XYZ file of C-alpha atoms in Angstrom:
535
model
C 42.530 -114.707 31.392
C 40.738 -115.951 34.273
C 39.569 -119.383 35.226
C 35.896 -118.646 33.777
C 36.993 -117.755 30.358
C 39.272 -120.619 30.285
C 38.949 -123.235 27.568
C 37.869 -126.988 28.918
C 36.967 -130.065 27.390
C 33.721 -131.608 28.665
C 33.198 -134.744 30.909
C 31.485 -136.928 28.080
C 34.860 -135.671 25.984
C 37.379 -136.731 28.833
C 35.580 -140.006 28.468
C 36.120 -141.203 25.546
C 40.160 -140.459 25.630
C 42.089 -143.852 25.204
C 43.700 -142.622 28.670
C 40.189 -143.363 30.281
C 38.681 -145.372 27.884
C 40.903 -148.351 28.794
C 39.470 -148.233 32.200
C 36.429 -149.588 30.763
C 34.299 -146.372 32.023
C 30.451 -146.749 33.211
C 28.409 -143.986 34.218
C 25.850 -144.824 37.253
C 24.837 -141.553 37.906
C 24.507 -137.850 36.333
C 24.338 -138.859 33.099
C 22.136 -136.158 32.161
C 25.143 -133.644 32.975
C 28.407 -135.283 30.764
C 28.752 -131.430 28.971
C 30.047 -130.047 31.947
C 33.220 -128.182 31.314
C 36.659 -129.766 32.914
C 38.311 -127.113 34.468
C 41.347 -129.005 35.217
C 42.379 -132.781 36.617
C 42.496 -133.558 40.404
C 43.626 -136.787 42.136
C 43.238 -137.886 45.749
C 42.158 -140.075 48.667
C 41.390 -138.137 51.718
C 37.884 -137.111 52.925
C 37.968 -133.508 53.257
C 38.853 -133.547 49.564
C 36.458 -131.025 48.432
C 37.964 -128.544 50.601
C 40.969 -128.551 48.569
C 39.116 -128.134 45.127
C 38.591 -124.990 43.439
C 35.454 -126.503 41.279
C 35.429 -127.769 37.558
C 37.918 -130.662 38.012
C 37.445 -134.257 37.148
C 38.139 -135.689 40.456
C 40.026 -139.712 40.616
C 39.827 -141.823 43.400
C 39.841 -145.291 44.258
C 37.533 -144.357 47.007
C 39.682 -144.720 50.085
C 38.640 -141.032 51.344
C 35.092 -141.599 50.932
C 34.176 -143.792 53.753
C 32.222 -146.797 54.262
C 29.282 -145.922 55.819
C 26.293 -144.474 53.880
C 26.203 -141.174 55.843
C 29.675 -140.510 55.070
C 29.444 -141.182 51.275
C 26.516 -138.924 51.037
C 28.573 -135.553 52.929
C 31.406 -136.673 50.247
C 29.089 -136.227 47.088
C 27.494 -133.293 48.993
C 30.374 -131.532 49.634
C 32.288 -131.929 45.841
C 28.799 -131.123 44.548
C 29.411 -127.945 47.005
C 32.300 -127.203 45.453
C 31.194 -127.804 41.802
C 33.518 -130.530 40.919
C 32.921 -131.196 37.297
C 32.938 -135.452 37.857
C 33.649 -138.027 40.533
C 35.551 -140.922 38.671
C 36.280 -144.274 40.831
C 38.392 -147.108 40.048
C 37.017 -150.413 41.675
C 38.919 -153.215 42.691
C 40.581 -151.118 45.913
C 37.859 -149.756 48.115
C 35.088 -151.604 46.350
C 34.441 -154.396 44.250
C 32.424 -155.071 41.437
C 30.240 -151.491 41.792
C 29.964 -148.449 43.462
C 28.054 -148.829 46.911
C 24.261 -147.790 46.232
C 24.218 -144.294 48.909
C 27.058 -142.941 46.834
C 25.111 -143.523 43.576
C 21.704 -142.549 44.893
C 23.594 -138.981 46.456
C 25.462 -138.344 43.474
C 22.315 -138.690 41.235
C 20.295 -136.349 43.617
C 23.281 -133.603 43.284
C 23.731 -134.134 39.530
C 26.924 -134.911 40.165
C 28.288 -137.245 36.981
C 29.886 -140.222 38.663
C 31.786 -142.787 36.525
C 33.266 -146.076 37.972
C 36.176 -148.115 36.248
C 36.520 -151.516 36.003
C 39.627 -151.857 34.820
C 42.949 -150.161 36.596
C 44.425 -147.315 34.733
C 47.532 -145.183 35.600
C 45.866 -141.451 36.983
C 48.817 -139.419 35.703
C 48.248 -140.596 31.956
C 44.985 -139.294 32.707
C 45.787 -136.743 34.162
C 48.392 -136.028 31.399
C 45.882 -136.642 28.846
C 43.660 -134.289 29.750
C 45.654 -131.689 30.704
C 46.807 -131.570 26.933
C 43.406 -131.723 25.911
C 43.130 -128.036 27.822
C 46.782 -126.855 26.231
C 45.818 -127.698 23.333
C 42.283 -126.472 22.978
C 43.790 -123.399 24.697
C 46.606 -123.146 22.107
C 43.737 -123.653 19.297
C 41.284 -120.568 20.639
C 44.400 -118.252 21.185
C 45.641 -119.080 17.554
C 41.975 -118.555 16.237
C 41.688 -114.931 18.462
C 44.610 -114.181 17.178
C 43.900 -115.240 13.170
C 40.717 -112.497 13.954
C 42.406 -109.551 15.802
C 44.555 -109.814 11.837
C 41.665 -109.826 9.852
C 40.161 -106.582 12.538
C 43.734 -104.922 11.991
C 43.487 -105.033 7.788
C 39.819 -103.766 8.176
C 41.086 -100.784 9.946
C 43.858 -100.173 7.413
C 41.686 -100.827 4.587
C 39.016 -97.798 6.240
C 36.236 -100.372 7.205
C 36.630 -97.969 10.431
C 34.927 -99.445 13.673
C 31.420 -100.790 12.102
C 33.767 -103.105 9.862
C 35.425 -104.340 13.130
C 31.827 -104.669 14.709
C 30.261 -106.602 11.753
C 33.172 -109.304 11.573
C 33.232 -109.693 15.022
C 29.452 -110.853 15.129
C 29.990 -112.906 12.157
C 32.879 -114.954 14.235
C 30.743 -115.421 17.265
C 27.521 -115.813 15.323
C 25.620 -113.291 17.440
C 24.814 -109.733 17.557
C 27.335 -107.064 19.397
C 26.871 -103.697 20.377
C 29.200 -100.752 21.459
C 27.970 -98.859 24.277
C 29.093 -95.109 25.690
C 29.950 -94.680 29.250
C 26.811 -93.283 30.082
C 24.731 -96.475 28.497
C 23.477 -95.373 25.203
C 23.845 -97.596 22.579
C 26.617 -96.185 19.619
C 26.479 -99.073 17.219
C 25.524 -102.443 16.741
C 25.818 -105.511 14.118
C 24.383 -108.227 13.637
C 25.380 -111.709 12.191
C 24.953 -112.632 8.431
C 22.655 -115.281 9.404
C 20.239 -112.914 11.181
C 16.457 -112.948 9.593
C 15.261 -109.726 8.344
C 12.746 -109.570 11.321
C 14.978 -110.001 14.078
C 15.562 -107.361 16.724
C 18.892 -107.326 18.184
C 18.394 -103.921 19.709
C 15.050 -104.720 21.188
C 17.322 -108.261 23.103
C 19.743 -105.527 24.112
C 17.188 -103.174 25.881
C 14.927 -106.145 27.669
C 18.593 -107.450 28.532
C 19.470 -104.646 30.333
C 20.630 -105.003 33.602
C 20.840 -108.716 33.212
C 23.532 -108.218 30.053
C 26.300 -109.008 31.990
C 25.257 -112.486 33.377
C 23.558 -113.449 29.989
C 26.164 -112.336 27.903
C 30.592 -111.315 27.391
C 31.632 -107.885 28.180
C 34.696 -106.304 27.428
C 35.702 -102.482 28.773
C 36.228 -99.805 26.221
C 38.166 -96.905 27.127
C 37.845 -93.227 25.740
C 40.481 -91.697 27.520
C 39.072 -91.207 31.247
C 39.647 -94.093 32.908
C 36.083 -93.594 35.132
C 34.168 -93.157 31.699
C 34.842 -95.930 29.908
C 32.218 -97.319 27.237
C 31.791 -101.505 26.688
C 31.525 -104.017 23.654
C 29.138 -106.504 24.357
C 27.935 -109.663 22.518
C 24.510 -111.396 24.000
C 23.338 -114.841 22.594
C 20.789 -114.079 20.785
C 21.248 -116.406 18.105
C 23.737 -119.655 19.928
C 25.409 -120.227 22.663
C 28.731 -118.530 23.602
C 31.817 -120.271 23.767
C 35.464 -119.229 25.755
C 36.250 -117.890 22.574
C 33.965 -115.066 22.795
C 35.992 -113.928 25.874
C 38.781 -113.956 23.406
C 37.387 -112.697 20.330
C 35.769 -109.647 22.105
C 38.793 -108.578 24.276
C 40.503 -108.390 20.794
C 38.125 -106.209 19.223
C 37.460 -103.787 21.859
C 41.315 -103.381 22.405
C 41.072 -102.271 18.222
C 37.917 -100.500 18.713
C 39.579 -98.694 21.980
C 42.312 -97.194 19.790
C 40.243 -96.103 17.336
C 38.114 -93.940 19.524
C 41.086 -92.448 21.294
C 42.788 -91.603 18.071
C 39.964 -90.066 16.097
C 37.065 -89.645 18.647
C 35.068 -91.632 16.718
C 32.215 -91.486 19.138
C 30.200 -88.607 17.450
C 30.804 -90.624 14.318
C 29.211 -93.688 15.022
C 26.197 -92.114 17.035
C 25.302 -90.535 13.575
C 26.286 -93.681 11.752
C 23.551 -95.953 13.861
C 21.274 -92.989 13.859
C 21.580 -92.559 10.024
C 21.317 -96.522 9.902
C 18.214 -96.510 12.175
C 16.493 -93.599 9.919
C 17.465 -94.697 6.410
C 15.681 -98.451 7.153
C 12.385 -96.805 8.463
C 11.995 -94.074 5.488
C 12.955 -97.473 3.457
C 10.187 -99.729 5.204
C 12.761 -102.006 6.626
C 12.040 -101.697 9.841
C 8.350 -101.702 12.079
C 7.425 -98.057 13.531
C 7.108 -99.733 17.403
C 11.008 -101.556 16.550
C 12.577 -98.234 15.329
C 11.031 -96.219 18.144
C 12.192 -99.156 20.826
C 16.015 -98.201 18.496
C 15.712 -94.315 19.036
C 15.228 -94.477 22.499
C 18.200 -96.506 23.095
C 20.359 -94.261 20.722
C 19.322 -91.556 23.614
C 16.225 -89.922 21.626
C 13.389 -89.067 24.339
C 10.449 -88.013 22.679
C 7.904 -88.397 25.611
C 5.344 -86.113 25.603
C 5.922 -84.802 22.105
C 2.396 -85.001 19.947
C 3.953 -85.259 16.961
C 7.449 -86.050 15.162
C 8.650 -83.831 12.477
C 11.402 -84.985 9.652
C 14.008 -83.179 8.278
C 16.455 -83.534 5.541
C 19.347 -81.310 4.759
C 21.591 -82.506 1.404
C 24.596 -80.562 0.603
C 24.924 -79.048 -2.992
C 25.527 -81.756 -5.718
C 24.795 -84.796 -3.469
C 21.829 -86.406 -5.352
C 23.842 -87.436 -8.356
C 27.462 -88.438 -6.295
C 29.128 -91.847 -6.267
C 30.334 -93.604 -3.418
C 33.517 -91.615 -3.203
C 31.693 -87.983 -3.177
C 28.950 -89.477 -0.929
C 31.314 -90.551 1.729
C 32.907 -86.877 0.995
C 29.405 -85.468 2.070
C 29.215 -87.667 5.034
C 32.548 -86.892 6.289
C 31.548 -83.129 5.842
C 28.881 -83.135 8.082
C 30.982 -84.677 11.113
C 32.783 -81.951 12.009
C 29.996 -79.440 13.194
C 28.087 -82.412 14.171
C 28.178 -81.729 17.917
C 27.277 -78.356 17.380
C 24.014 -78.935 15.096
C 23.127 -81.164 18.065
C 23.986 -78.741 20.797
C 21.788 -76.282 18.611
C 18.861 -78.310 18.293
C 18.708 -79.032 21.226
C 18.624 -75.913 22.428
C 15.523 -74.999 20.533
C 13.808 -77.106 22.713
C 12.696 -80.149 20.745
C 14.836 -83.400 21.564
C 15.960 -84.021 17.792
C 17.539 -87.685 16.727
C 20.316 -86.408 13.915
C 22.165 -89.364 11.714
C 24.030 -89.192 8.962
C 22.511 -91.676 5.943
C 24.930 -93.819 4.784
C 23.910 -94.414 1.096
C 24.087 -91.111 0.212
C 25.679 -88.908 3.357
C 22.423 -86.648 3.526
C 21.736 -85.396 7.167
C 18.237 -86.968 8.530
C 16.739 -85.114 11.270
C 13.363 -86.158 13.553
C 12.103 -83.380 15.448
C 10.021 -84.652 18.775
C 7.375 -81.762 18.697
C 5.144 -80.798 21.618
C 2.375 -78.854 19.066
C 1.718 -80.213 15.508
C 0.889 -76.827 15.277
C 4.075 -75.239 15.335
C 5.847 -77.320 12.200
C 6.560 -74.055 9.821
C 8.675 -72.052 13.223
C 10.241 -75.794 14.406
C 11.364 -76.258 10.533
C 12.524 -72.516 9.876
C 14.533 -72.883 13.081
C 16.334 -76.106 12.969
C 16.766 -75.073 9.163
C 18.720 -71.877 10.517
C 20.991 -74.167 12.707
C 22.096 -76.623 9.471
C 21.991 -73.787 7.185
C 25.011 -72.215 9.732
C 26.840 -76.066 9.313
C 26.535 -76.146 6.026
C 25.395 -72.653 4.217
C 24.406 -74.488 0.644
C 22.965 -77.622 2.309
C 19.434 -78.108 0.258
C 17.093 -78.689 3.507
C 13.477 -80.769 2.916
C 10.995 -80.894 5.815
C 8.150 -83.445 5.884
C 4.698 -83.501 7.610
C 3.792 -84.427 11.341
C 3.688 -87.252 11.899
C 3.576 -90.388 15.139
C 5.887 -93.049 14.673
C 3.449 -95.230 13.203
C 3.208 -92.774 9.693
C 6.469 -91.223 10.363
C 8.756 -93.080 7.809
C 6.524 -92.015 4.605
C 7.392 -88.507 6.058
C 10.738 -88.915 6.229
C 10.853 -90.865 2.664
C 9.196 -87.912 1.086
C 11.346 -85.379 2.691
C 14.736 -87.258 1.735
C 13.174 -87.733 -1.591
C 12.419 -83.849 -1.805
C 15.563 -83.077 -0.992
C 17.416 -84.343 -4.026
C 14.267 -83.468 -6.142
C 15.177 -79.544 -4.460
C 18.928 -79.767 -6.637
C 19.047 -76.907 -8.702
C 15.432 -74.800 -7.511
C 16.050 -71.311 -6.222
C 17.644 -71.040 -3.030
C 15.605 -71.026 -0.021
C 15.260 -71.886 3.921
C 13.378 -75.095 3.266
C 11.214 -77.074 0.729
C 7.975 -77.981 1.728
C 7.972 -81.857 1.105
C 4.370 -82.032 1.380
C 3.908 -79.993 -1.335
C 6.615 -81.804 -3.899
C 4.625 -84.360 -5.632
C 5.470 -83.413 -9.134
C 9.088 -82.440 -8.037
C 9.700 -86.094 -6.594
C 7.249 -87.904 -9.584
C 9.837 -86.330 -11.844
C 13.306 -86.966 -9.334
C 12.498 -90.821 -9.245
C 12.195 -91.149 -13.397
C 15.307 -89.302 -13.919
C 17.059 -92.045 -15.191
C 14.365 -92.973 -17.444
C 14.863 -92.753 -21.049
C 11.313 -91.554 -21.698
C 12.005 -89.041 -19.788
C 15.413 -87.621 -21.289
C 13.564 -88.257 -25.149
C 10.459 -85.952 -23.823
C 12.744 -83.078 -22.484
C 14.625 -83.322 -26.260
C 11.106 -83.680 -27.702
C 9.536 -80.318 -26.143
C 12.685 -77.934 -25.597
C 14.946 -79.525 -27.941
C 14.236 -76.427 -30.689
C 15.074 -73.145 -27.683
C 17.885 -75.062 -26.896
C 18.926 -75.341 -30.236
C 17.899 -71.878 -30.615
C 20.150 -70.604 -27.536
C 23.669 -72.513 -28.505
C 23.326 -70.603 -32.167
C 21.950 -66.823 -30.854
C 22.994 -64.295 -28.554
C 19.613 -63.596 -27.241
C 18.904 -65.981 -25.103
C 14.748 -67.774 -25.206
C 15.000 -70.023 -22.425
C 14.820 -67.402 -19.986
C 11.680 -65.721 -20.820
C 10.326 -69.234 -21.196
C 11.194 -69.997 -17.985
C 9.249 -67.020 -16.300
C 6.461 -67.774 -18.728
C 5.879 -70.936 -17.100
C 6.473 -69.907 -13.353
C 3.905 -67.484 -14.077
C 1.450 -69.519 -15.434
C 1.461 -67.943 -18.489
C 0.393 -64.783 -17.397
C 1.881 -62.108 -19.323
C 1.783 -58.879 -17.302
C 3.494 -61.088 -14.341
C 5.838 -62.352 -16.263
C 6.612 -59.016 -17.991
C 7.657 -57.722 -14.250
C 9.686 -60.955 -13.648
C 12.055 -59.945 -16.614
C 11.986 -56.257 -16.258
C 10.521 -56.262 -19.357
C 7.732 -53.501 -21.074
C 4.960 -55.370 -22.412
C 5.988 -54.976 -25.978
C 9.228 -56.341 -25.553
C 7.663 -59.554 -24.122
C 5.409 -60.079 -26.990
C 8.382 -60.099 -29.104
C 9.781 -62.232 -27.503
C 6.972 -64.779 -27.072
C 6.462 -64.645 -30.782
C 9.521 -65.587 -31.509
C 9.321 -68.168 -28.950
C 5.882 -69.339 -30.829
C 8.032 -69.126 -33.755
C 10.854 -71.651 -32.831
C 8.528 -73.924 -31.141
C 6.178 -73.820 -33.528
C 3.094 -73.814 -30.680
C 0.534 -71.304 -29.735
C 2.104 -70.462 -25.772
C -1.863 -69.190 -24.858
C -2.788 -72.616 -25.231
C -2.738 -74.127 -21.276
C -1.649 -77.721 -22.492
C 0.933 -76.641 -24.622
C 1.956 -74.474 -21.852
C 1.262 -77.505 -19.157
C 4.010 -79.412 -21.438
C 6.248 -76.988 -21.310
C 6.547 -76.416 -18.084
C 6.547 -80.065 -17.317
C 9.780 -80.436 -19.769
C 11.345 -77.462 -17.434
C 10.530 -79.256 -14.068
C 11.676 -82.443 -15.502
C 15.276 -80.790 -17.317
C 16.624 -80.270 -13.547
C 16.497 -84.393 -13.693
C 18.291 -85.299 -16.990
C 22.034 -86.095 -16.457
C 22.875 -85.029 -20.103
């Protein structure tokens, strides 16, 4: 590690250790500047001593080097200050008396350079010693804590918490936000401390940062496998100040986070991860339209130009009911072709931002489109390209939308999509045109809902599980054909007689007249709403 990252103790700390304290210490000058870091402990009486520093040392003299004259006391504080010598401690009672001569307190307080005189003799190696263990030891103490962490990253990886688990500890040790970048800049994840407020933007610290990232904050290379291509972690303190054990703590975890992206090329992964992240809080109202876009753009989305942004979302078969361990089964699923849904969006000429949601692995998709006008061809065409992915994926489109009236869009479409489970299979649902589908998708674990099914069918049902001849069917068609008979008639291949039959036996079991549009409203309803009910 080099000299920068290296653990010191400050002035004001070297102060009060008994080695210096029974010199009777008194600072005359720089006071304002006793948290300066002690790099290491230098003593010495000649007067090109500065030229033999290497800056950050606590520098002990008994003044012999500086000179007497005023003009050669200032060109002593001039040059240390030069050199960035932490503090200029003095013992009196050799080359001066009772106090420091008034030049060399007036030029060190000019250079803010903390000088301390002692009034009482002390030997320099015990302070030197002294010291110097403080360093060892506080050197000792950040290498035990790194390595205490880099454990704690290791059983995250075994236990599956993958790289975002390593990410998310990592800003909880240094109390500030970190963020993995690719080699060419983008941003592929980021975390953020527990103690972060809800309207904090980490992302939008890491874009203004930008070029100035490396001064302002602790960098650590990440490599992918080509040496001249290599990613970086970064932390930036956004929240407190970093310490040298951010040095530490981040070389750890992007020597865990390197493996991990050599050995399963997690890169695609976590692009879809943040994406998924980014697009899951702004259909969720977590996050301002102006924030999210400021997000998108950094996770490499350019929609300038583009009039209007268009939502997609494509579920695969049986998602909308999963747990956790079939939902990160349908995640997982979609990684693989991934690159190539991408590649093929991209090539229909629309930048597209693709994530992966991670509640419920769904794939969300924001079209950047140059005509509002041209939603039904953009949808049917990136609909083609997931339907090749994933051939039963249930696919939802939104409306056009800006960013500021995107995220209902998106909302309704993810919405639509699980309220699409079990309809007849097609390219894409029309979200905007779902109200009833989604009114009935977000009671489905209502009671009321699962009595009023049982209430209205509950007699065909009973009627099917004891006949041969099934009812439901023709029911069915009834509905969908809003009651109209001849169109229904055609719908079951059926002559018209046979469909009166079968509607009077219908009549029969539910004891209702079916030409009667409530009663045939309510029916439907119950069918729309069965889809829903878990049992």
């Amino acid at each position: 590690m080099d000299d920068s990252a290296s653990p010191r103790i400050t002035v004001a700390a070297a102060l009060e250790l008994p080695a210096l304290r029974r010199g009777l210490p008194e600072v005359v000058a720089g006071a304002g500047h006793l948290e300066r870091p002690i790099r290491w402990v230098h003593a010495g009486e000649v007067p090109n001593i500065a030229s033999l520093l290497r800056g950050g040392e606590l520098l002990l003299t008994t003044g012999m080097g500086v000179g007497a004259k005023a003009a050669d006391q200032r060109r002593f504080v001039a040059e240390l200050a030069a050199r960035q010598v932490a503090a200029l401690v003095i013992e009196l009672g050799h080359t001066y008396n009772d106090h420091l001569p008034p030049a060399l307190v007036v030029a060190a307080e000019r250079h803010d350079l903390p000088l301390v005189e002692l009034h009482a003799a002390v030997p320099f190696v015990a302070v030197t010693e002294a010291i110097h263990t403080e360093i060892v030891n506080h050197h000792y103490d950040l290498l035990r804590r790194a390595e205490g962490l880099q454990e704690r990253f290791t059983g995250l990886m075994l236990q599956g918490g993958g790289i975002p688990g390593v990410l998310a500890l990592l800003a909880e040790a240094l109390a500030n936000p970190v963020f993995l970048e690719a080699a060419d800049g983008r941003l592929l994840y980021h975390a953020a401390p527990p103690s972060s407020a809800a309207e904090d933007d980490p992302v939008g610290a890491w874009s203004q940062a930008a070029r100035g990232a490396d001064a302002l904050g602790v960098a650590a290379p990440v490599p992918t496998g080509d040496a001249d291509a290599a990613g970086r972690l970064l932390v930036l303190p956004v929240d407190a100040p970093l310490d040298a054990f951010a040095a530490l703590a981040i070389d750890r975890a992007a020597g865990i986070v390197a493996l991990a992206l050599l050995r399963t090329r997690q890169e695609d992964e976590l692009l879809a991860r943040g994406r998924g992240d980014l697009l899951a809080e702004l259909a969720a109202g977590r996050v301002a339209p102006d924030r999210a876009a400021a997000r998108a753009t950094a996770m490499g989305f350019a929609d300038r130009g583009a009039s209007a942004l268009l939502p997609l979302v494509a579920r695969l078969g049986g998602a909308s009911h999963a747990g956790d361990g079939a939902r990160v089964g349908a995640a997982a699923s979609w990684l693989p072709s991934l690159r190539d849904v991408e590649r093929d969006l991209a090539a229909l000429g629309a930048p597209a931002l693709v994530g992966v949601d991670p509640a419920d692995g769904s794939l969300l998709v924001v079209l950047a489109l140059r005509d509002a006008s041209a939603r039904a061809d953009a949808a049917t065409r990136a609909a083609d390209v997931l339907h090749a992915a994933a051939p039963d994926a249930v696919i939802a489109v939104g409306g056009t939308a800006g960013w500021p009236l995107v995220a209902r869009q998106l909302k309704d479409a993810a919405e639509s999509s699980a309220a699409a489970q079990g309809l007849p299979p097609t390219s894409w649902h029309d979200a905007t045109r779902m109200d009833l589908d989604r009114l009935l998708w977000r009671w489905r674990d209502r009671d009321e809902l699962a009595v009023y099914v049982e209430r209205v069918l509950g007699a065909v049902v009973a009627h099917d599980a004891r006949r041969k001849h099934q009812l439901m069917p023709t029911l069915e068609a009834l509905c969908a054909c809003g009651g109209r008979k001849a169109e229904t008639a055609r719908a079951l291949h059926l002559n018209r007689q046979a469909l009166y039959d079968r509607i009077a036996r219908l009549e029969a079991v539910l004891q209702s007249d079916l030409s009667d549009t409530r009663t045939l409203l309510a029916l439907h309803l119950a069918l729309q709403a069965r889809r829903h009910v878990r049992d």
